[in-house]
Coordinates of C-alpha atoms and ligand atoms in Angstrom, one line a residue:
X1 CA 92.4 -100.3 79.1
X2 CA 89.0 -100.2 78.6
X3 CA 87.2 -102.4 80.6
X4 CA 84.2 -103.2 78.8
X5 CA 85.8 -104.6 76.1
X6 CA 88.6 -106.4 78.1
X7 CA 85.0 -107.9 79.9
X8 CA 83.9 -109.2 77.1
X9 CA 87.2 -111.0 75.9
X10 CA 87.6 -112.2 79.4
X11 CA 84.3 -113.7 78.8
X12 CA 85.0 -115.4 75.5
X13 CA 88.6 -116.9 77.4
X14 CA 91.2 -118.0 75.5
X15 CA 91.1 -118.0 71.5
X16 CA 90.3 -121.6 70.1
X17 CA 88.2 -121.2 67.3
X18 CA 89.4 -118.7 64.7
X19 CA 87.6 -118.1 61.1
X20 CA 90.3 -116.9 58.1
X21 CA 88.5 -114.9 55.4
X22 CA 90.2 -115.2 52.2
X23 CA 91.6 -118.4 51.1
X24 CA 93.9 -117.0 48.9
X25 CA 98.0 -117.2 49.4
X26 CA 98.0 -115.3 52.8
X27 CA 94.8 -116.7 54.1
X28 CA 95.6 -120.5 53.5
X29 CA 98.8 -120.9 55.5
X30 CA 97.5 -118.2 57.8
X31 CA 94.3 -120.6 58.7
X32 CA 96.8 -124.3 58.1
X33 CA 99.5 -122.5 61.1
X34 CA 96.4 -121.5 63.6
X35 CA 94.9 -125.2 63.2
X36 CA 98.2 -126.6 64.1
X37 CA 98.7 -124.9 67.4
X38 CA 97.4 -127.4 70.2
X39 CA 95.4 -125.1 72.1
X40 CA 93.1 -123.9 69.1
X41 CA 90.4 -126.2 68.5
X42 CA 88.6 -125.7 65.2
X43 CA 89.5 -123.0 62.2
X44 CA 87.3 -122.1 59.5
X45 CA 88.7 -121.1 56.0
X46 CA 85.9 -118.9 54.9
X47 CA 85.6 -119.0 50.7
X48 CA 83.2 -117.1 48.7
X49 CA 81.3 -119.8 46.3
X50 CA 82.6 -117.8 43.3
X51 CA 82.9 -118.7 39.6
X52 CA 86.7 -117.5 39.7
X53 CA 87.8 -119.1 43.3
X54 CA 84.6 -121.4 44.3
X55 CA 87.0 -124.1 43.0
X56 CA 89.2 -124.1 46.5
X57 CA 86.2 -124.9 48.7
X58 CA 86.4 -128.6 47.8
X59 CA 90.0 -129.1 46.9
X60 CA 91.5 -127.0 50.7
X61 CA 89.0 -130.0 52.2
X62 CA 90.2 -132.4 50.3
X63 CA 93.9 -131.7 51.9
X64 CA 94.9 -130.3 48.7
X65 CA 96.7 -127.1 47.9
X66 CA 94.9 -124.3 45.3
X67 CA 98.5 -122.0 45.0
X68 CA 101.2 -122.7 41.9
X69 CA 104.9 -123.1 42.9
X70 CA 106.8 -125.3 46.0
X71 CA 105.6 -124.5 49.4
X72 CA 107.8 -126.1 51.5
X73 CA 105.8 -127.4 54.5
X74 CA 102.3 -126.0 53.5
X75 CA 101.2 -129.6 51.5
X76 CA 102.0 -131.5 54.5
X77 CA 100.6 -129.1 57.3
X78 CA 97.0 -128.8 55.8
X79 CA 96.6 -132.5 55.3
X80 CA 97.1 -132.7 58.6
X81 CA 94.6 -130.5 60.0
X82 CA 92.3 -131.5 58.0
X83 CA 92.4 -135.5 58.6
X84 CA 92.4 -134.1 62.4
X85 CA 89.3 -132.1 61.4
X86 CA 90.7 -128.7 63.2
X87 CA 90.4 -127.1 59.5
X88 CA 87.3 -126.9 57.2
X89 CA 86.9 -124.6 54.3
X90 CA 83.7 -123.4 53.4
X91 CA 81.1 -120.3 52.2
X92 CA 79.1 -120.5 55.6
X93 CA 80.5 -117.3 57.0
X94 CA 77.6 -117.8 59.6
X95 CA 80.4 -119.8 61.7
X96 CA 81.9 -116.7 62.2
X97 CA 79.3 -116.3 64.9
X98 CA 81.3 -119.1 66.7
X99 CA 84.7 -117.7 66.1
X100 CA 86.4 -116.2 69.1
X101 CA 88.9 -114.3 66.2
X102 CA 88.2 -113.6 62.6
X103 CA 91.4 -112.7 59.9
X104 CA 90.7 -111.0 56.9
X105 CA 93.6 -111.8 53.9
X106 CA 91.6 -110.5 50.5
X107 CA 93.7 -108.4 48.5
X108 CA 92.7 -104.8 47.1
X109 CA 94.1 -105.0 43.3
X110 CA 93.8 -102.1 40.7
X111 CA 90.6 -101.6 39.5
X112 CA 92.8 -100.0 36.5
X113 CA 96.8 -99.6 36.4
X114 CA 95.4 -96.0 35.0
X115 CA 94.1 -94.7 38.0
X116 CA 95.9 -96.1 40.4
X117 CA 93.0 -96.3 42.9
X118 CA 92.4 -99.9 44.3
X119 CA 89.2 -102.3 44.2
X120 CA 88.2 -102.3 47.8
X121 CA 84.9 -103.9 46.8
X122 CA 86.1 -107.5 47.4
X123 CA 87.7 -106.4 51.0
X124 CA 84.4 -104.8 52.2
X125 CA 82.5 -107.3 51.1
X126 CA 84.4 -109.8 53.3
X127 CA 84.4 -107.4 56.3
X128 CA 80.8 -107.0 55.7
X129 CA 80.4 -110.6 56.0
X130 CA 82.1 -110.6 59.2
X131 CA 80.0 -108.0 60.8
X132 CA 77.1 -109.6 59.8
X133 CA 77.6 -112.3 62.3
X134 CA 80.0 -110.7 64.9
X135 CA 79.3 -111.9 68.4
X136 CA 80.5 -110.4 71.3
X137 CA 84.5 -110.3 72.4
X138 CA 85.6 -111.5 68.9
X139 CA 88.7 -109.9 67.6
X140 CA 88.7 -109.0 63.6
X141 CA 92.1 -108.6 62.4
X142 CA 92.7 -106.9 58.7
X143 CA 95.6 -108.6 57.6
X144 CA 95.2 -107.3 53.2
X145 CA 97.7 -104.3 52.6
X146 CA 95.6 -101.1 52.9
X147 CA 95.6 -97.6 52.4
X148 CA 96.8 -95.9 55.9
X149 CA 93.0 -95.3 58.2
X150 CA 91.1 -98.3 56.1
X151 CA 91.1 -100.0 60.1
X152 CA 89.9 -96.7 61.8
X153 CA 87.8 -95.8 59.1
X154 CA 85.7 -97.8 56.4
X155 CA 86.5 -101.2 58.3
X156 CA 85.4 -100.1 61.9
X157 CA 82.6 -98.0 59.8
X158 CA 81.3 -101.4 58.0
X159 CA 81.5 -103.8 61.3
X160 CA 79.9 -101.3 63.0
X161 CA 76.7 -100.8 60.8
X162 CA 76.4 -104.8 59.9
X163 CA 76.7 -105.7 63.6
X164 CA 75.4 -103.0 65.8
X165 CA 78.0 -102.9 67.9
X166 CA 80.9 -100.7 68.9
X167 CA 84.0 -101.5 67.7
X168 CA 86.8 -101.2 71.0
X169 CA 83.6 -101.9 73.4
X170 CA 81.7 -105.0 71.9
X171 CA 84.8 -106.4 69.7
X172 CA 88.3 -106.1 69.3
X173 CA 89.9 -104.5 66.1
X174 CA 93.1 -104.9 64.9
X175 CA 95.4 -104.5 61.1
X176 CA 98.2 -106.8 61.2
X177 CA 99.7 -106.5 57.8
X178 CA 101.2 -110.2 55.9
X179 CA 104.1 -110.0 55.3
X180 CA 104.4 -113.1 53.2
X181 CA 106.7 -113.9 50.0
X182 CA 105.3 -116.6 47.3
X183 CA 107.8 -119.7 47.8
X184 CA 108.2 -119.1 51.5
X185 CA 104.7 -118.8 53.3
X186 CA 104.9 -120.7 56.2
X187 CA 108.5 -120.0 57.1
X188 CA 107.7 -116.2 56.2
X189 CA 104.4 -116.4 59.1
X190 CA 106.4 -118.1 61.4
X191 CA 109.6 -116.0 61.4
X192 CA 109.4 -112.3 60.7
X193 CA 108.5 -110.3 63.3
X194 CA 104.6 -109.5 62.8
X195 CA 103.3 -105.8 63.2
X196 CA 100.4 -106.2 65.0
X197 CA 98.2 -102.7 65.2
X198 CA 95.0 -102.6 67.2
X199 CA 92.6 -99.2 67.6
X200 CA 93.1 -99.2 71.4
X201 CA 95.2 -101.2 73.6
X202 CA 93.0 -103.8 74.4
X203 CA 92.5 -104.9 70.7
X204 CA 96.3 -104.5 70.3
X205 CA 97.0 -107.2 73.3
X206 CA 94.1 -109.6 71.8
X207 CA 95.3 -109.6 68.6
X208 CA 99.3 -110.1 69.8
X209 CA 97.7 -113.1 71.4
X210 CA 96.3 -114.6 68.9
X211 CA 99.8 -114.1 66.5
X212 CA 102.0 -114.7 68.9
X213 CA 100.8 -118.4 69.0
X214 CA 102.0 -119.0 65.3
X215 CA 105.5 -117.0 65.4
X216 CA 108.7 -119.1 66.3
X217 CA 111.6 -116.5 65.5
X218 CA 109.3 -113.9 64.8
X219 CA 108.3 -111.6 67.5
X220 CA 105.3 -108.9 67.7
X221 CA 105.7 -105.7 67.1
X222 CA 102.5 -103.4 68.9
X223 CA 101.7 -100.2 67.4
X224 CA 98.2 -98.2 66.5
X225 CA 96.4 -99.9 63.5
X226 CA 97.1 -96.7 61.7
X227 CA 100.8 -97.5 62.5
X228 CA 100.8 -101.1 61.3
X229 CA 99.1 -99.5 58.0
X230 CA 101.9 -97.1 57.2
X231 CA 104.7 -99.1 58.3
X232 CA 103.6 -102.1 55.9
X233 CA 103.0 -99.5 52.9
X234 CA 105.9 -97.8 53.9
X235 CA 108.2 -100.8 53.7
X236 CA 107.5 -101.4 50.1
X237 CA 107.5 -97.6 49.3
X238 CA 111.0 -97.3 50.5
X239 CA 112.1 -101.4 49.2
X240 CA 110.6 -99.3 45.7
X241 CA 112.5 -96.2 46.5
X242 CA 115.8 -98.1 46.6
X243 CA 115.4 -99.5 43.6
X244 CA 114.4 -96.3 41.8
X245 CA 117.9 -94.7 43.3
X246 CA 119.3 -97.6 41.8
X247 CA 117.9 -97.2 38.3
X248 CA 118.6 -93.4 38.4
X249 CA 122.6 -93.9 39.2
X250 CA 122.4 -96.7 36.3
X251 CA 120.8 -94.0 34.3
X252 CA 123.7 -91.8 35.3
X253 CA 126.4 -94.2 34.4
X254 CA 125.2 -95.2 31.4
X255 CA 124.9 -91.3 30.3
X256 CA 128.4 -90.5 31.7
X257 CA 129.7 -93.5 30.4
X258 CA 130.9 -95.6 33.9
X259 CA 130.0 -99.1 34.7
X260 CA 127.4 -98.7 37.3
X261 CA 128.7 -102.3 39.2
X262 CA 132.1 -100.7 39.6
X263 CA 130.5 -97.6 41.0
X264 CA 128.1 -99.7 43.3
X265 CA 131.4 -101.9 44.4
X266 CA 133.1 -98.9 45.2
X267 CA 130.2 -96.8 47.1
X268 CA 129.5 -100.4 49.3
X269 CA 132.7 -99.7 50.3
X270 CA 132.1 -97.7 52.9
X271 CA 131.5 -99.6 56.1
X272 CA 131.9 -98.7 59.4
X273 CA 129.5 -97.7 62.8
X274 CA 126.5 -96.4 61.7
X275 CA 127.6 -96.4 58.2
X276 CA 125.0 -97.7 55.8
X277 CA 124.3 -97.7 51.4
X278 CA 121.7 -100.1 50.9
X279 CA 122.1 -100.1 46.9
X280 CA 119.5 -102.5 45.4
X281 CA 119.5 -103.5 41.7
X282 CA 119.1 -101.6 38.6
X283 CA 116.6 -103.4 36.1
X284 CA 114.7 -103.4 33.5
X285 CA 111.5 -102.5 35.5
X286 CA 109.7 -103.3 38.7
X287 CA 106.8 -105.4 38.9
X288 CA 104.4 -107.5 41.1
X289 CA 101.6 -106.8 43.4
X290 CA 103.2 -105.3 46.1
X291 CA 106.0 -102.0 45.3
X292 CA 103.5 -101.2 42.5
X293 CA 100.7 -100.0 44.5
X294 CA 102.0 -99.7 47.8
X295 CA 103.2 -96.4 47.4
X296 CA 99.7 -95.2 46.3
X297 CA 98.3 -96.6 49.4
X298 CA 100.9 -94.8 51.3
X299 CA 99.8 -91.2 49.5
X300 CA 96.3 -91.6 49.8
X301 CA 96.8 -92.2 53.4
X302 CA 98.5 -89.1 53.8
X303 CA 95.4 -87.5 51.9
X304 CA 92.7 -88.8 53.4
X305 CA 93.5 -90.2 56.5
X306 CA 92.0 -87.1 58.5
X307 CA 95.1 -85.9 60.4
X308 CA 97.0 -83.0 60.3
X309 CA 97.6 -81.4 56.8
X310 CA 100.7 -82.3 55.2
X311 CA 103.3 -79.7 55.4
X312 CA 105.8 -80.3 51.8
X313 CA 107.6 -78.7 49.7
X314 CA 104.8 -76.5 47.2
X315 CA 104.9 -77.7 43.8
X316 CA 107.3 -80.5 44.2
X317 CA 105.9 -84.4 43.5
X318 CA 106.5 -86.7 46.6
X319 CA 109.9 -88.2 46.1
X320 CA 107.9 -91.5 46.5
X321 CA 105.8 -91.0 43.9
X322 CA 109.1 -89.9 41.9
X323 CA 110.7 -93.1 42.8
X324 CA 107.8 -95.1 41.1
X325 CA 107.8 -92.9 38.0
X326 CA 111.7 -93.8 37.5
X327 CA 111.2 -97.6 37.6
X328 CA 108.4 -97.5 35.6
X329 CA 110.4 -95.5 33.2
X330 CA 112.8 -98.4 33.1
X331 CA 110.7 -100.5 30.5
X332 CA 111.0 -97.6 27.9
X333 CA 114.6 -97.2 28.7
X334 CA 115.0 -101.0 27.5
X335 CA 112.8 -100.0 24.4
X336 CA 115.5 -96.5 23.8
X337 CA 118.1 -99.3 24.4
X338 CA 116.3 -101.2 21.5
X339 CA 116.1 -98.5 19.0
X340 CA 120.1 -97.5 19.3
X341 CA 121.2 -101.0 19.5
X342 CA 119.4 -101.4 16.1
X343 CA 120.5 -98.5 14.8
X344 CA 124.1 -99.5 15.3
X345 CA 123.2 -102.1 12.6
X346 CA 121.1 -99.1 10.4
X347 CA 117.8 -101.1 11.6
X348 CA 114.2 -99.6 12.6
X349 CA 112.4 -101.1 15.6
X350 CA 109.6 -101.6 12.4
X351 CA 110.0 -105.0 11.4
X352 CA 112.3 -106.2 13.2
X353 CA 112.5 -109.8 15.1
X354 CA 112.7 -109.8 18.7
X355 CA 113.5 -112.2 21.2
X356 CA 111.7 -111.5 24.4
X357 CA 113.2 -113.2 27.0
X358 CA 111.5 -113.2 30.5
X359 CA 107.8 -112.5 31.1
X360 CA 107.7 -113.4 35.0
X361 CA 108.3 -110.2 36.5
X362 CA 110.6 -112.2 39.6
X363 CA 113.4 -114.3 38.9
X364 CA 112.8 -118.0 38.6
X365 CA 109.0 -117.4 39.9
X366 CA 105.8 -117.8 37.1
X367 CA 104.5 -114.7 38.8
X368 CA 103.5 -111.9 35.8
X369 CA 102.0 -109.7 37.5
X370 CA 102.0 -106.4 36.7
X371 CA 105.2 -107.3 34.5
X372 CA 107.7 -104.8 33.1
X373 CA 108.1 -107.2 30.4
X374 CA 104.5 -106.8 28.9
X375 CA 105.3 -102.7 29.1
X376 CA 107.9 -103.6 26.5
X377 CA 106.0 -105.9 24.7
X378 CA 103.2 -103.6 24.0
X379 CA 105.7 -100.9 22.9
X380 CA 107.6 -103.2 20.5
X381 CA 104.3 -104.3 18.7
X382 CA 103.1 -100.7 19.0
X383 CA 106.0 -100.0 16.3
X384 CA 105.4 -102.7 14.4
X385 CA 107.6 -105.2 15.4
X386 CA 107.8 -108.3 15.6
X387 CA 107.9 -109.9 19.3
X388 CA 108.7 -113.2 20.4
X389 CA 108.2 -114.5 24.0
X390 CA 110.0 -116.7 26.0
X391 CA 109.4 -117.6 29.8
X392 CA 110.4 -120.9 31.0
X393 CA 108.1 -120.6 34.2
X394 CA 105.1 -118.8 32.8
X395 CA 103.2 -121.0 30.5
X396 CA 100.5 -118.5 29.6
X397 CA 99.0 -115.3 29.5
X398 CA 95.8 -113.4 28.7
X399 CA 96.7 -112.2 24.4
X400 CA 100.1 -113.4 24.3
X401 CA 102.0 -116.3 23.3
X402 CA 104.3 -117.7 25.4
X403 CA 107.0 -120.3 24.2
X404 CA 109.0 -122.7 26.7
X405 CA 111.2 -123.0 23.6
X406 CA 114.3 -120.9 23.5
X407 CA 115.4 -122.0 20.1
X408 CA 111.8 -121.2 18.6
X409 CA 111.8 -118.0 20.2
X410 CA 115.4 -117.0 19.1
X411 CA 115.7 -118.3 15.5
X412 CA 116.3 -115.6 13.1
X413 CA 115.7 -112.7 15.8
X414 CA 117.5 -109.4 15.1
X415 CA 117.7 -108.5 19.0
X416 CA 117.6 -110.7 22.0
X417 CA 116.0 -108.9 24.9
X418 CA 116.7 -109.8 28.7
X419 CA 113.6 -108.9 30.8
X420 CA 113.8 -111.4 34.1
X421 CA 117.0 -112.9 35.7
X422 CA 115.3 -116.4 35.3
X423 CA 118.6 -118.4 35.8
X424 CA 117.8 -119.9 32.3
X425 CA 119.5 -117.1 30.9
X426 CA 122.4 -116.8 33.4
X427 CA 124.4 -119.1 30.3
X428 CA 123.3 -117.9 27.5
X429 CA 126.0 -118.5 25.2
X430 CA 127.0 -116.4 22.2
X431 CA 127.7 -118.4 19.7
X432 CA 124.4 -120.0 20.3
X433 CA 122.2 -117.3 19.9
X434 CA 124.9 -116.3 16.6
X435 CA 124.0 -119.7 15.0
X436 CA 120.1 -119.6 15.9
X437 CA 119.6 -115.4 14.7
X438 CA 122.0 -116.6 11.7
X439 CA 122.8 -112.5 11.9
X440 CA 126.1 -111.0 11.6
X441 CA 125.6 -108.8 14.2
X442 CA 122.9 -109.9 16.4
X443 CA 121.6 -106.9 19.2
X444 CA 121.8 -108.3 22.3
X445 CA 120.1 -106.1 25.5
X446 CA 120.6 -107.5 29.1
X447 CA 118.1 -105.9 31.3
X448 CA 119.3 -107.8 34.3
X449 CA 123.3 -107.4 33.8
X450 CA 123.2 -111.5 33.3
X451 CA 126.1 -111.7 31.0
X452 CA 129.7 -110.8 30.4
X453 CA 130.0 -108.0 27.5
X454 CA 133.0 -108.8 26.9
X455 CA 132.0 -112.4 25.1
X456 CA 129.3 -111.2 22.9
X457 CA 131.1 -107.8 22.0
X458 CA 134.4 -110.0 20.9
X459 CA 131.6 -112.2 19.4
X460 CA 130.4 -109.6 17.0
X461 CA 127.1 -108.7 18.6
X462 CA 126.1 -105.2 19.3
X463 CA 125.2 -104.8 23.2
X464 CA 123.6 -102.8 25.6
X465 CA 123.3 -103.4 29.1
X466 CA 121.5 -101.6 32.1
X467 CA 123.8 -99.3 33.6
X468 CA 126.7 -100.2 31.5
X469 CA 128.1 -97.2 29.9
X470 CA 131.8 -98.3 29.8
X471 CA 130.3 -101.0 27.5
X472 CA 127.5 -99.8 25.5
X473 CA 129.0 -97.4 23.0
X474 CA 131.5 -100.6 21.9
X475 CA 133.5 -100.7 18.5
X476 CA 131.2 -103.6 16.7
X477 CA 133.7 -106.5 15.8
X478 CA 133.4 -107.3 12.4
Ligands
SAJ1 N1 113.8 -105.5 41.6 C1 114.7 -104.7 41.1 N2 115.9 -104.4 41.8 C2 116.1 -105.0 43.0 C3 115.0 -105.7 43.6 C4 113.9 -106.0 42.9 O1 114.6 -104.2 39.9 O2 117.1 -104.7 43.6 C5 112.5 -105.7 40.9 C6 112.2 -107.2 40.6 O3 112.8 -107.6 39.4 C7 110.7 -107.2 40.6 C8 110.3 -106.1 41.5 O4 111.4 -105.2 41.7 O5 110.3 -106.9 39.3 C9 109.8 -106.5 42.9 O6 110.7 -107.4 43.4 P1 110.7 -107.8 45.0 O7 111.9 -108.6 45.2 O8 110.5 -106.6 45.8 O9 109.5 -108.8 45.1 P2 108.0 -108.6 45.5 O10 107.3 -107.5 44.7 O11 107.3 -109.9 45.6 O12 108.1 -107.9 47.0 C10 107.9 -108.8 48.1 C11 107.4 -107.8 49.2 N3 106.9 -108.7 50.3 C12 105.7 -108.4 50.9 O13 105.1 -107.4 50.5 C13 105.3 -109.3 51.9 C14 108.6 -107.0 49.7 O14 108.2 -106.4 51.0 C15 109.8 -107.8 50.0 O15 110.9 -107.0 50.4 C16 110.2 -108.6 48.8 O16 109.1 -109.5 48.4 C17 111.4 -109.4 49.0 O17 112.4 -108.9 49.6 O18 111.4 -110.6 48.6

């Protein structure tokens, strides 16, 4: 324990004011949960005044919610603490001086899918802004995925400099990764177990006090901040990693000319003590915000996070970085899938009409980014084709049009294409799409193993699924 710090907690007492950095979908219900615990008396949502996200200052006070899609709970909860004035949103980060806690939710995006190296500039800037009015005894908590030694390292580095004091002496410093899923916020916060990582002990016990006050089911879990930063990279990497195993068996099956569900039926066979095969989904790619660069934070972590050098395999790629490779390999396998499907009907990819269906890149969510779809899409008009999108959850996109129509988007396609297991698609019937492509043998590609072959084969169409190779050298029926 080090005394000093634990001192200067003691002095502070119990935590009742706390200010949330980031008002974004971690920060919000982070900040709405910490008003609504009794014993906390005041919580600051601290928003930049930006052109892109100024717009939330004046709409979070006004008890309404800036995020898209159902959030059961969250509507309710923050007009609540704000009529009870226990939550304020605003760009006066000078109340952090009165804060006895400060979390920081601002997420690191690409600053190019190219490079694969994130934007920390929005981060820093709001840990900046925390060190500029740091007060004794407060506990800063980094809660944005970041690359393994961001708490140790840049974070402490930045605090340090803005506030002049020592981080583990004057203040408390802690990473205590979200683990948060769009459509479940509040439940998520409240119910998984939360890894809480502080740079000593004393920072690890102020900061399991401040989350253990939101969690119901959820427990802590205490580790190093350098722990908390692997294990929440980690999680995705290997969540990515599964799904790339996945891919590469469908892959397999497809080649060797199995049905990869039978295979996976069979190999989940295998129970018993100790037993496990935790086979994910194949797909037509992996997408979001969270498998696609969390891996890249995991290996820059093991590059520059100072410790000991890493002893691997010479000249062989991580098997993580492998794993990401495969399932972004996926979106050209739909594209190969194109190009023999239409072949089958002695058809280029060049001028053809296709029927892109699914631009989200998670089921039933209007969530696009990062989307395997748009992969395909810029391949397909790359050849001169001619792509038509359908998405009935995302309503638009930067350069692309987006039709909530699936008649419009289908009439007179040569191929249908299956991106995202929206449950739209789930009854696609042949005959419909027969009648709307008015084609004799209309291509049909499920990406997301939606349909039955069997009824679009017997229906005349020529089809290729993910992972089916029992199926996708079928006898067209004339
Ligand atoms: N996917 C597959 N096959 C699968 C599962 C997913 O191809 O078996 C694809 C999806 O189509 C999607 C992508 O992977 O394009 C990502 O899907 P996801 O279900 O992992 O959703 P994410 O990206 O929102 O991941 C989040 C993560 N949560 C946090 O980082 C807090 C992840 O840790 C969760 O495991 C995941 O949600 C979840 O399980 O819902």
């Amino acid at each position: 324990m080090n005394e000093e710090l634990q001192n200067n907690i003691e002095q502070r007492g119990p935590i009742q004011t706390i200010g949330v950095i980031g008002m974004g979908y971690v920060g919000i219900p982070a900040a709405v949960l910490f008003a609504n615990v009794p014993s906390v008396k005041m919580v600051y949502g601290l928003q930049r005044n930006s052109p892109s996200s100024g717009y939330k200052i004046p709409m979070l006070n006004a008890g309404e919610l800036p995020l898209k899609g159902e959030e059961p709970d969250l509507p309710g909860l923050l007009k609540d603490v704000v009529s009870a004035k226990r939550f304020r949103c605003t760009d006066d980060f000078s109340l952090i001086s009165s804060c006895d806690a400060v979390t920081i939710a601002i997420q690191t995006p690409f600053l190019n899918p190219q490079d694969l190296i994130p934007d920390f500039s929005a981060l820093e800037e709001g840990i900046r802004q925390a060190g500029r009015y740091l007060t004794k005894g407060t506990l800063v908590v980094l809660e944005s995925t970041i690359t393994p030694g961001t708490t140790i390292g840049i974070a402490r580095n930045i605090l340090e400099k803005e506030s002049g004091f020592i981080a583990g002496k004057d203040f408390a410093l802690a990473h205590a990764p979200e683990r948060v899923m769009v459509g479940r916020l509040i439940q998520n916060i409240q119910e998984h177990d939360r890894i809480v990582g502080g740079i000593d002990e004393t920072s690890t016990r102020r900061a399991r006090e401040l989350y253990a006050m939101v969690l119901t089911k959820g427990r802590v879990i205490p580790m190093t901040s350098t722990a908390a930063e692997v294990t929440k990279t980690a999680e995705n990497t290997f969540r990515d990693l599964q799904i790339a195993a996945a891919n590469q068996l469908a892959l397999y099956c497809e080649a060797i000319g199995v049905n990869f569900y039978d295979v996976r039926n069979g190999i989940d066979s295998l129970k018993g003590e100790g037993i496990t095969r935790a086979i994910l989904w194949p797909g037509a790619g992996v997408g979001g915000h969270c498998l696609t660069k969390d891996t890249y934070h995991l290996e820059r972590g093991v590059r520059t996070s100072g410790g000991e050098s890493l002893d691997y395999p010479s000249g062989t790629e991580s098997l993580f970085v492998t794993a990401r490779r495969i399932n972004d390999f996926m979106p050209d396998h739909m594209f190969h899938l194109l190009e023999v499907g239409l072949n089958r009907i002695h058809k280029e990819v060049r001028g053809s009409k296709i029927a892109l269906l699914g631009w989200a890149f998670l089921a039933n969510t209007d969530d696009a980014r990062n989307s395997p779809s748009e992969i395909f899409y810029r391949r397909c008009l790359e050849a001169e084709a001619e792509v038509r999108v359908h998405d009935p959850w995302v309503t638009k996109w930067q350069g692309v049009t987006i039709s909530s129509s699936l008649d419009e988007t289908i009439t007179r396609a040569d191929v249908v294409v299956i991106f995202t297991g929206h449950r739209e698609y789930h009854s696609l019937e042949p005959l419909y799409i027969r009648n709307r492509t008015g084609a004799d043998h209309p291509v049909i590609i499920d990406g997301r193993n939606l349909l039955n072959p069997d009824r679009f084969i017997e229906a005349g169409f020529v089809y290729k699924g993910i992972g089916r190779g029992d199926k996708n050298n079928h006898p067209i029926i004339s």
